[in-house]
PDB file of C-alpha atoms in Angstrom:
ATOM      1  CA  UNK A 233      -2.303 -40.967 -68.001  1.00 48.00           C
ATOM      2  CA  UNK A 234       0.634 -40.405 -65.720  1.00 48.00           C
ATOM      3  CA  UNK A 235      -0.425 -40.208 -62.097  1.00 50.00           C
ATOM      4  CA  UNK A 236      -3.794 -41.973 -62.590  1.00 52.00           C
ATOM      5  CA  UNK A 237      -4.753 -44.157 -59.638  1.00 51.00           C
ATOM      6  CA  UNK A 238      -2.010 -42.633 -57.561  1.00 50.00           C
ATOM      7  CA  UNK A 239      -3.340 -39.202 -56.642  1.00 50.00           C
ATOM      8  CA  UNK A 240      -6.090 -40.480 -54.326  1.00 51.00           C
ATOM      9  CA  UNK A 241      -3.678 -42.809 -52.511  1.00 47.00           C
ATOM     10  CA  UNK A 242      -1.118 -40.010 -52.179  1.00 44.00           C
ATOM     11  CA  UNK A 243      -3.691 -37.601 -50.766  1.00 47.00           C
ATOM     12  CA  UNK A 244      -5.046 -40.142 -48.297  1.00 47.00           C
ATOM     13  CA  UNK A 245      -1.548 -40.766 -46.965  1.00 46.00           C
ATOM     14  CA  UNK A 246      -0.925 -37.071 -46.473  1.00 48.00           C
ATOM     15  CA  UNK A 247      -4.182 -36.375 -44.622  1.00 50.00           C
ATOM     16  CA  UNK A 248      -4.180 -36.842 -40.852  1.00 49.00           C
ATOM     17  CA  UNK A 249      -6.863 -38.834 -39.169  1.00 53.00           C
ATOM     18  CA  UNK A 250      -9.114 -36.764 -36.830  1.00 51.00           C
ATOM     19  CA  UNK A 251      -7.729 -38.547 -33.788  1.00 53.00           C
ATOM     20  CA  UNK A 252      -4.138 -37.803 -34.881  1.00 51.00           C
ATOM     21  CA  UNK A 253      -4.971 -34.126 -35.464  1.00 47.00           C
ATOM     22  CA  UNK A 254      -6.564 -33.882 -32.001  1.00 50.00           C
ATOM     23  CA  UNK A 255      -3.515 -35.457 -30.334  1.00 50.00           C
ATOM     24  CA  UNK A 256      -1.224 -33.036 -32.173  1.00 47.00           C
ATOM     25  CA  UNK A 257      -3.334 -30.038 -31.083  1.00 45.00           C
ATOM     26  CA  UNK A 258      -3.430 -31.214 -27.464  1.00 47.00           C
ATOM     27  CA  UNK A 259       0.339 -31.689 -27.416  1.00 45.00           C
ATOM     28  CA  UNK A 260       0.800 -28.114 -28.625  1.00 45.00           C
ATOM     29  CA  UNK A 261      -1.484 -26.873 -25.829  1.00 44.00           C
ATOM     30  CA  UNK A 262       0.568 -28.856 -23.309  1.00 43.00           C
ATOM     31  CA  UNK A 263       3.816 -27.176 -24.286  1.00 42.00           C
ATOM     32  CA  UNK A 264       2.328 -23.708 -24.828  1.00 45.00           C
ATOM     33  CA  UNK A 265       0.520 -22.746 -21.579  1.00 46.00           C
ATOM     34  CA  UNK A 266      -1.560 -19.600 -21.444  1.00 49.00           C
ATOM     35  CA  UNK A 267       0.549 -17.174 -19.392  1.00 45.00           C
ATOM     36  CA  UNK A 268      -2.450 -14.911 -18.715  1.00 44.00           C
ATOM     37  CA  UNK A 269      -3.836 -17.543 -16.362  1.00 50.00           C
ATOM     38  CA  UNK A 270      -0.843 -17.256 -14.002  1.00 64.00           C
ATOM     39  CA  UNK A 271      -0.036 -13.542 -14.347  1.00 73.00           C
ATOM     40  CA  UNK A 272      -1.821 -10.623 -12.598  1.00 74.00           C
ATOM     41  CA  UNK A 273      -4.133  -8.583 -14.786  1.00 76.00           C
ATOM     42  CA  UNK A 274      -6.232  -5.415 -14.487  1.00 77.00           C
ATOM     43  CA  UNK A 275      -9.920  -6.085 -13.793  1.00 73.00           C
ATOM     44  CA  UNK A 276     -10.987  -3.072 -15.878  1.00 71.00           C
ATOM     45  CA  UNK A 277      -8.876  -3.098 -19.050  1.00 75.00           C
ATOM     46  CA  UNK A 278      -7.568  -6.685 -19.002  1.00 74.00           C
ATOM     47  CA  UNK A 279      -3.880  -5.761 -19.416  1.00 77.00           C
ATOM     48  CA  UNK A 280      -1.567  -8.496 -18.096  1.00 78.00           C
ATOM     49  CA  UNK A 281       1.506  -7.620 -15.985  1.00 75.00           C
ATOM     50  CA  UNK A 282       4.614  -9.529 -15.028  1.00 77.00           C
ATOM     51  CA  UNK A 283       4.389  -8.705 -11.310  1.00 75.00           C
ATOM     52  CA  UNK A 284       1.957  -7.460  -8.668  1.00 72.00           C
ATOM     53  CA  UNK A 285       3.879  -4.165  -8.113  1.00 71.00           C
ATOM     54  CA  UNK A 286       3.509  -3.371 -11.837  1.00 75.00           C
ATOM     55  CA  UNK A 287      -0.244  -3.983 -11.572  1.00 74.00           C
ATOM     56  CA  UNK A 288      -0.435  -1.743  -8.469  1.00 75.00           C
ATOM     57  CA  UNK A 289       1.295   1.126 -10.258  1.00 72.00           C
ATOM     58  CA  UNK A 290      -1.043   0.697 -13.247  1.00 72.00           C
ATOM     59  CA  UNK A 291      -4.123   0.818 -10.990  1.00 71.00           C
ATOM     60  CA  UNK A 292      -2.931   3.853  -9.043  1.00 69.00           C
ATOM     61  CA  UNK A 293      -2.239   5.831 -12.203  1.00 65.00           C
ATOM     62  CA  UNK A 294      -5.708   4.956 -13.581  1.00 58.00           C
ATOM     63  CA  UNK A 295      -5.743   2.620 -16.548  1.00 66.00           C
ATOM     64  CA  UNK A 296      -6.792   4.144 -19.925  1.00 59.00           C
ATOM     65  CA  UNK A 297     -10.224   2.512 -19.950  1.00 54.00           C
ATOM     66  CA  UNK A 298     -11.142   3.398 -16.391  1.00 57.00           C
ATOM     67  CA  UNK A 299     -12.961   6.656 -17.194  1.00 55.00           C
ATOM     68  CA  UNK A 300     -14.845   5.043 -20.100  1.00 56.00           C
ATOM     69  CA  UNK A 301     -15.893   2.140 -17.898  1.00 55.00           C
ATOM     70  CA  UNK A 302     -16.959   4.515 -15.140  1.00 54.00           C
ATOM     71  CA  UNK A 303     -19.146   6.529 -17.513  1.00 57.00           C
ATOM     72  CA  UNK A 304     -20.609   3.329 -18.951  1.00 58.00           C
ATOM     73  CA  UNK A 305     -21.445   1.972 -15.498  1.00 57.00           C
ATOM     74  CA  UNK A 306     -23.002   5.274 -14.451  1.00 59.00           C
ATOM     75  CA  UNK A 307     -25.187   5.214 -17.557  1.00 61.00           C
ATOM     76  CA  UNK A 308     -26.232   1.615 -16.880  1.00 60.00           C
ATOM     77  CA  UNK A 309     -27.035   2.449 -13.269  1.00 55.00           C
ATOM     78  CA  UNK A 310     -29.372   5.289 -14.214  1.00 57.00           C
ATOM     79  CA  UNK A 311     -32.212   2.858 -14.990  1.00 55.00           C
ATOM     80  CA  UNK A 312     -31.621   0.724 -11.870  1.00 51.00           C
ATOM     81  CA  UNK A 313     -33.723   1.630  -8.809  1.00 51.00           C
ATOM     82  CA  UNK A 314     -31.551   3.021  -6.050  1.00 52.00           C
ATOM     83  CA  UNK A 315     -31.283   0.683  -3.088  1.00 52.00           C
ATOM     84  CA  UNK A 316     -29.970   2.194   0.116  1.00 53.00           C
ATOM     85  CA  UNK A 317     -26.732   0.522   1.148  1.00 57.00           C
ATOM     86  CA  UNK A 318     -26.343  -0.895   4.632  1.00 60.00           C
ATOM     87  CA  UNK A 319     -23.017   0.922   4.825  1.00 57.00           C
ATOM     88  CA  UNK A 320     -24.903   4.227   4.915  1.00 58.00           C
ATOM     89  CA  UNK A 321     -27.161   2.847   7.634  1.00 56.00           C
ATOM     90  CA  UNK A 322     -24.358   1.694   9.923  1.00 62.00           C
ATOM     91  CA  UNK A 323     -24.497   3.595  13.171  1.00 57.00           C
ATOM     92  CA  UNK A 324     -21.290   2.926  15.070  1.00 62.00           C
ATOM     93  CA  UNK A 325     -22.030   3.902  18.640  1.00 62.00           C
ATOM     94  CA  UNK A 326     -20.043   7.043  19.499  1.00 67.00           C
ATOM     95  CA  UNK A 327     -18.001   6.462  16.313  1.00 79.00           C
ATOM     96  CA  UNK A 328     -16.717  10.017  15.927  1.00 87.00           C
ATOM     97  CA  UNK A 329     -15.974  10.352  19.637  1.00 89.00           C
ATOM     98  CA  UNK A 330     -14.071   7.054  19.590  1.00 88.00           C
ATOM     99  CA  UNK A 331     -11.931   8.220  16.665  1.00 91.00           C
ATOM    100  CA  UNK A 332     -11.068  11.563  18.268  1.00 93.00           C
ATOM    101  CA  UNK A 333     -10.286   9.951  21.611  1.00 93.00           C
ATOM    102  CA  UNK A 334      -7.928   7.526  19.876  1.00 93.00           C
ATOM    103  CA  UNK A 335      -6.142  10.466  18.232  1.00 94.00           C
ATOM    104  CA  UNK A 336      -5.727  12.207  21.594  1.00 94.00           C
ATOM    105  CA  UNK A 337      -4.315   9.023  23.113  1.00 95.00           C
ATOM    106  CA  UNK A 338      -1.752   8.837  20.303  1.00 95.00           C
ATOM    107  CA  UNK A 339      -0.883  12.477  20.936  1.00 94.00           C
ATOM    108  CA  UNK A 340      -0.307  11.801  24.634  1.00 94.00           C
ATOM    109  CA  UNK A 341       1.847   8.766  23.819  1.00 94.00           C
ATOM    110  CA  UNK A 342       4.073  10.936  21.605  1.00 94.00           C
ATOM    111  CA  UNK A 343       4.804  13.201  24.610  1.00 94.00           C
ATOM    112  CA  UNK A 344       4.974  10.419  27.188  1.00 94.00           C
ATOM    113  CA  UNK A 345       8.743  10.609  27.759  1.00 95.00           C
ATOM    114  CA  UNK A 346       8.632  14.365  28.354  1.00 94.00           C
ATOM    115  CA  UNK A 347       5.613  13.958  30.650  1.00 95.00           C
ATOM    116  CA  UNK A 348       7.372  11.343  32.796  1.00 94.00           C
ATOM    117  CA  UNK A 349      10.456  13.548  33.107  1.00 94.00           C
ATOM    118  CA  UNK A 350       8.338  16.414  34.422  1.00 94.00           C
ATOM    119  CA  UNK A 351       6.518  14.167  36.906  1.00 94.00           C
ATOM    120  CA  UNK A 352       9.845  12.860  38.251  1.00 95.00           C
ATOM    121  CA  UNK A 353      11.193  16.408  38.480  1.00 93.00           C
ATOM    122  CA  UNK A 354       8.192  17.641  40.470  1.00 94.00           C
ATOM    123  CA  UNK A 355       8.276  14.618  42.787  1.00 94.00           C
ATOM    124  CA  UNK A 356      11.984  15.167  43.449  1.00 93.00           C
ATOM    125  CA  UNK A 357      10.968  18.626  44.647  1.00 90.00           C
ATOM    126  CA  UNK A 358       8.886  17.037  47.441  1.00 89.00           C
ATOM    127  CA  UNK A 359       5.601  17.225  45.477  1.00 93.00           C
ATOM    128  CA  UNK A 360       3.219  14.274  45.918  1.00 94.00           C
ATOM    129  CA  UNK A 361       2.621  12.049  42.877  1.00 94.00           C
ATOM    130  CA  UNK A 362      -0.979  13.105  42.218  1.00 94.00           C
ATOM    131  CA  UNK A 363      -0.087  16.784  42.284  1.00 95.00           C
ATOM    132  CA  UNK A 364       2.989  16.172  40.105  1.00 94.00           C
ATOM    133  CA  UNK A 365       0.944  14.303  37.466  1.00 94.00           C
ATOM    134  CA  UNK A 366      -1.705  17.017  37.290  1.00 95.00           C
ATOM    135  CA  UNK A 367       0.916  19.755  37.011  1.00 95.00           C
ATOM    136  CA  UNK A 368       2.695  17.851  34.216  1.00 94.00           C
ATOM    137  CA  UNK A 369      -0.633  17.538  32.385  1.00 94.00           C
ATOM    138  CA  UNK A 370      -1.142  21.305  32.568  1.00 95.00           C
ATOM    139  CA  UNK A 371       2.407  22.050  31.409  1.00 94.00           C
ATOM    140  CA  UNK A 372       2.153  19.738  28.396  1.00 94.00           C
ATOM    141  CA  UNK A 373      -1.403  20.607  27.344  1.00 94.00           C
ATOM    142  CA  UNK A 374      -0.256  22.839  24.480  1.00 94.00           C
ATOM    143  CA  UNK A 375       2.228  20.210  23.237  1.00 95.00           C
ATOM    144  CA  UNK A 376      -0.449  17.497  23.429  1.00 95.00           C
ATOM    145  CA  UNK A 377      -2.869  19.689  21.473  1.00 96.00           C
ATOM    146  CA  UNK A 378      -0.254  20.301  18.786  1.00 96.00           C
ATOM    147  CA  UNK A 379       0.266  16.548  18.430  1.00 95.00           C
ATOM    148  CA  UNK A 380      -3.495  15.931  18.289  1.00 96.00           C
ATOM    149  CA  UNK A 381      -4.108  18.577  15.603  1.00 96.00           C
ATOM    150  CA  UNK A 382      -1.157  17.315  13.587  1.00 95.00           C
ATOM    151  CA  UNK A 383      -2.497  13.750  13.577  1.00 95.00           C
ATOM    152  CA  UNK A 384      -6.049  14.834  12.768  1.00 96.00           C
ATOM    153  CA  UNK A 385      -4.816  17.008   9.899  1.00 96.00           C
ATOM    154  CA  UNK A 386      -2.836  14.070   8.511  1.00 95.00           C
ATOM    155  CA  UNK A 387      -5.886  11.822   8.752  1.00 95.00           C
ATOM    156  CA  UNK A 388      -8.052  14.300   6.827  1.00 96.00           C
ATOM    157  CA  UNK A 389      -5.333  14.638   4.185  1.00 96.00           C
ATOM    158  CA  UNK A 390      -5.095  10.837   3.787  1.00 95.00           C
ATOM    159  CA  UNK A 391      -8.879  10.578   3.425  1.00 93.00           C
ATOM    160  CA  UNK A 392      -8.873  13.195   0.659  1.00 95.00           C
ATOM    161  CA  UNK A 393      -6.031  11.408  -1.133  1.00 94.00           C
ATOM    162  CA  UNK A 394      -7.762   8.033  -0.879  1.00 94.00           C
ATOM    163  CA  UNK A 395     -11.304   9.023  -1.815  1.00 91.00           C
ATOM    164  CA  UNK A 396     -10.678   8.696  -5.583  1.00 91.00           C
ATOM    165  CA  UNK A 397      -7.934   6.074  -5.330  1.00 92.00           C
ATOM    166  CA  UNK A 398      -8.313   2.986  -7.518  1.00 92.00           C
ATOM    167  CA  UNK A 399      -6.977   0.430  -5.025  1.00 94.00           C
ATOM    168  CA  UNK A 400      -8.760   2.032  -2.070  1.00 95.00           C
ATOM    169  CA  UNK A 401     -11.937   2.040  -4.140  1.00 94.00           C
ATOM    170  CA  UNK A 402     -11.682  -1.715  -4.663  1.00 94.00           C
ATOM    171  CA  UNK A 403     -11.158  -2.268  -0.927  1.00 95.00           C
ATOM    172  CA  UNK A 404     -14.190  -0.122  -0.063  1.00 93.00           C
ATOM    173  CA  UNK A 405     -16.300  -1.819  -2.737  1.00 94.00           C
ATOM    174  CA  UNK A 406     -15.590  -5.214  -1.180  1.00 95.00           C
ATOM    175  CA  UNK A 407     -16.276  -3.903   2.330  1.00 93.00           C
ATOM    176  CA  UNK A 408     -19.610  -2.484   1.154  1.00 92.00           C
ATOM    177  CA  UNK A 409     -20.580  -5.781  -0.458  1.00 92.00           C
ATOM    178  CA  UNK A 410     -19.722  -7.781   2.676  1.00 93.00           C
ATOM    179  CA  UNK A 411     -21.606  -5.387   4.942  1.00 90.00           C
ATOM    180  CA  UNK A 412     -24.636  -5.508   2.640  1.00 90.00           C
ATOM    181  CA  UNK A 413     -24.455  -9.294   3.045  1.00 90.00           C
ATOM    182  CA  UNK A 414     -24.952  -8.750   6.813  1.00 87.00           C
ATOM    183  CA  UNK A 415     -21.305  -9.129   7.836  1.00 90.00           C
ATOM    184  CA  UNK A 416     -19.950  -7.164  10.806  1.00 89.00           C
ATOM    185  CA  UNK A 417     -18.091  -4.084   9.582  1.00 87.00           C
ATOM    186  CA  UNK A 418     -14.889  -4.855  11.520  1.00 90.00           C
ATOM    187  CA  UNK A 419     -14.691  -8.350  10.030  1.00 94.00           C
ATOM    188  CA  UNK A 420     -15.496  -6.963   6.568  1.00 94.00           C
ATOM    189  CA  UNK A 421     -12.572  -4.532   6.831  1.00 94.00           C
ATOM    190  CA  UNK A 422     -10.161  -7.301   7.836  1.00 95.00           C
ATOM    191  CA  UNK A 423     -11.248  -9.562   4.966  1.00 95.00           C
ATOM    192  CA  UNK A 424     -11.037  -6.803   2.356  1.00 95.00           C
ATOM    193  CA  UNK A 425      -7.598  -5.649   3.494  1.00 96.00           C
ATOM    194  CA  UNK A 426      -6.362  -9.245   3.560  1.00 95.00           C
ATOM    195  CA  UNK A 427      -7.615  -9.835   0.001  1.00 95.00           C
ATOM    196  CA  UNK A 428      -5.626  -6.891  -1.348  1.00 95.00           C
ATOM    197  CA  UNK A 429      -2.588  -7.485   0.883  1.00 94.00           C
ATOM    198  CA  UNK A 430      -0.234  -8.300  -2.069  1.00 92.00           C
ATOM    199  CA  UNK A 431      -1.000  -4.965  -3.741  1.00 92.00           C
ATOM    200  CA  UNK A 432      -0.719  -3.066  -0.468  1.00 92.00           C
ATOM    201  CA  UNK A 433       2.544  -4.858   0.319  1.00 93.00           C
ATOM    202  CA  UNK A 434       4.093  -3.404  -2.835  1.00 91.00           C
ATOM    203  CA  UNK A 435       4.023   0.031  -1.155  1.00 91.00           C
ATOM    204  CA  UNK A 436       5.989  -1.334   1.808  1.00 91.00           C
ATOM    205  CA  UNK A 437       8.548  -2.890  -0.546  1.00 91.00           C
ATOM    206  CA  UNK A 438       8.910   0.425  -2.365  1.00 90.00           C
ATOM    207  CA  UNK A 439       9.369   2.332   0.920  1.00 91.00           C
ATOM    208  CA  UNK A 440      12.039  -0.150   2.065  1.00 91.00           C
ATOM    209  CA  UNK A 441      13.852   0.117  -1.267  1.00 90.00           C
ATOM    210  CA  UNK A 442      13.818   3.916  -1.109  1.00 88.00           C
ATOM    211  CA  UNK A 443      15.070   3.878   2.481  1.00 86.00           C
ATOM    212  CA  UNK A 444      17.818   1.420   1.580  1.00 83.00           C
ATOM    213  CA  UNK A 445      18.923   3.554  -1.354  1.00 83.00           C
ATOM    214  CA  UNK A 446      18.968   6.690   0.815  1.00 77.00           C
ATOM    215  CA  UNK A 447      21.003   4.945   3.528  1.00 70.00           C
ATOM    216  CA  UNK A 448      23.422   3.656   0.933  1.00 64.00           C
ATOM    217  CA  UNK A 449      24.085   7.119  -0.512  1.00 60.00           C
ATOM    218  CA  UNK A 450      24.534   8.582   2.980  1.00 57.00           C
ATOM    219  CA  UNK A 451      27.003   5.870   3.977  1.00 55.00           C
ATOM    220  CA  UNK A 452      29.005   6.479   0.785  1.00 56.00           C
ATOM    221  CA  UNK A 453      29.097  10.209   1.545  1.00 56.00           C
ATOM    222  CA  UNK A 454      30.257   9.550   5.093  1.00 55.00           C
ATOM    223  CA  UNK A 455      33.022   7.274   3.794  1.00 54.00           C
ATOM    224  CA  UNK A 456      34.152  10.012   1.391  1.00 56.00           C
ATOM    225  CA  UNK A 457      34.109  12.593   4.206  1.00 56.00           C
ATOM    226  CA  UNK A 458      36.174  10.335   6.458  1.00 56.00           C
ATOM    227  CA  UNK A 459      38.676   9.789   3.674  1.00 55.00           C
ATOM    228  CA  UNK A 460      39.017  13.536   3.128  1.00 55.00           C
ATOM    229  CA  UNK A 461      39.496  14.156   6.854  1.00 53.00           C
ATOM    230  CA  UNK A 462      42.186  11.463   7.077  1.00 54.00           C
ATOM    231  CA  UNK A 463      43.923  12.986   4.065  1.00 54.00           C
ATOM    232  CA  UNK A 464      43.862  16.418   5.695  1.00 53.00           C
ATOM    233  CA  UNK A 465      45.354  15.013   8.915  1.00 54.00           C
ATOM    234  CA  UNK A 466      48.148  13.347   6.954  1.00 53.00           C
ATOM    235  CA  UNK A 467      48.890  16.645   5.195  1.00 53.00           C
ATOM    236  CA  UNK A 468      49.109  18.448   8.540  1.00 52.00           C
ATOM    237  CA  UNK A 469      51.506  15.810   9.899  1.00 52.00           C
ATOM    238  CA  UNK A 470      53.701  16.202   6.831  1.00 51.00           C
ATOM    239  CA  UNK A 471      53.836  19.982   7.384  1.00 45.00           C
ATOM    240  CA  UNK A 472      54.792  19.493  11.033  1.00 51.00           C
ATOM    241  CA  UNK A 473      57.578  17.066  10.087  1.00 51.00           C
ATOM    242  CA  UNK A 474      58.955  19.470   7.505  1.00 47.00           C
ATOM    243  CA  UNK A 475      58.916  22.407   9.949  1.00 46.00           C
ATOM    244  CA  UNK A 476      60.802  20.393  12.577  1.00 46.00           C
ATOM    245  CA  UNK A 477      63.599  19.577  10.137  1.00 44.00           C
ATOM    246  CA  UNK A 478      64.216  23.191   9.119  1.00 43.00           C
TER     247      UNK A 478
END
């Protein structure tokens, strides 16, 4: 029959040896790297992004699976005995007093230039330095209090905005873990902030871009205004020239 004794030889020539197949597969892997390994991705839903700022925006707007994961974790944690965290046990000596004192110092610094002007004014009026400083303190007490309350109000507002934040939550989770591993809380804060520095830096880049865009639009407006003013001056000169020739 036609083809007898040939089909087996033909098939054997067409089939690749195992070693050849493996080399071919490895060469394909060499030229087709897995991009997910070098691109930032969301820890919760696994979505891969082209840049860190894109990942930051995704995290801050809450990824689609975040609520499902949260409910799942809460359900899993129901059967786990509650262990008191060391974070809750941290007793920073005079912690609240230290924070409020720092806010008052910042308030005084904001009014420092005005305070120095008053001291100099009182001393020029033959008042001794100690008396002048105390009088300046009394005069600026209301202004200092306004600055203090303004800063404290801003701090409370930031805390409320951050308490359910995705990125802030990751930072606090790492701080809690480090503290529970017996690390000093100040060092834990520095390490956690440093770890998420790229994501935090995206906010600075965005602020700089917005400021640059605002400055650019203002400068263009100022150029247009200057051009209009120059045009108006030229028109006035033309009118003066015409009136002098009549």
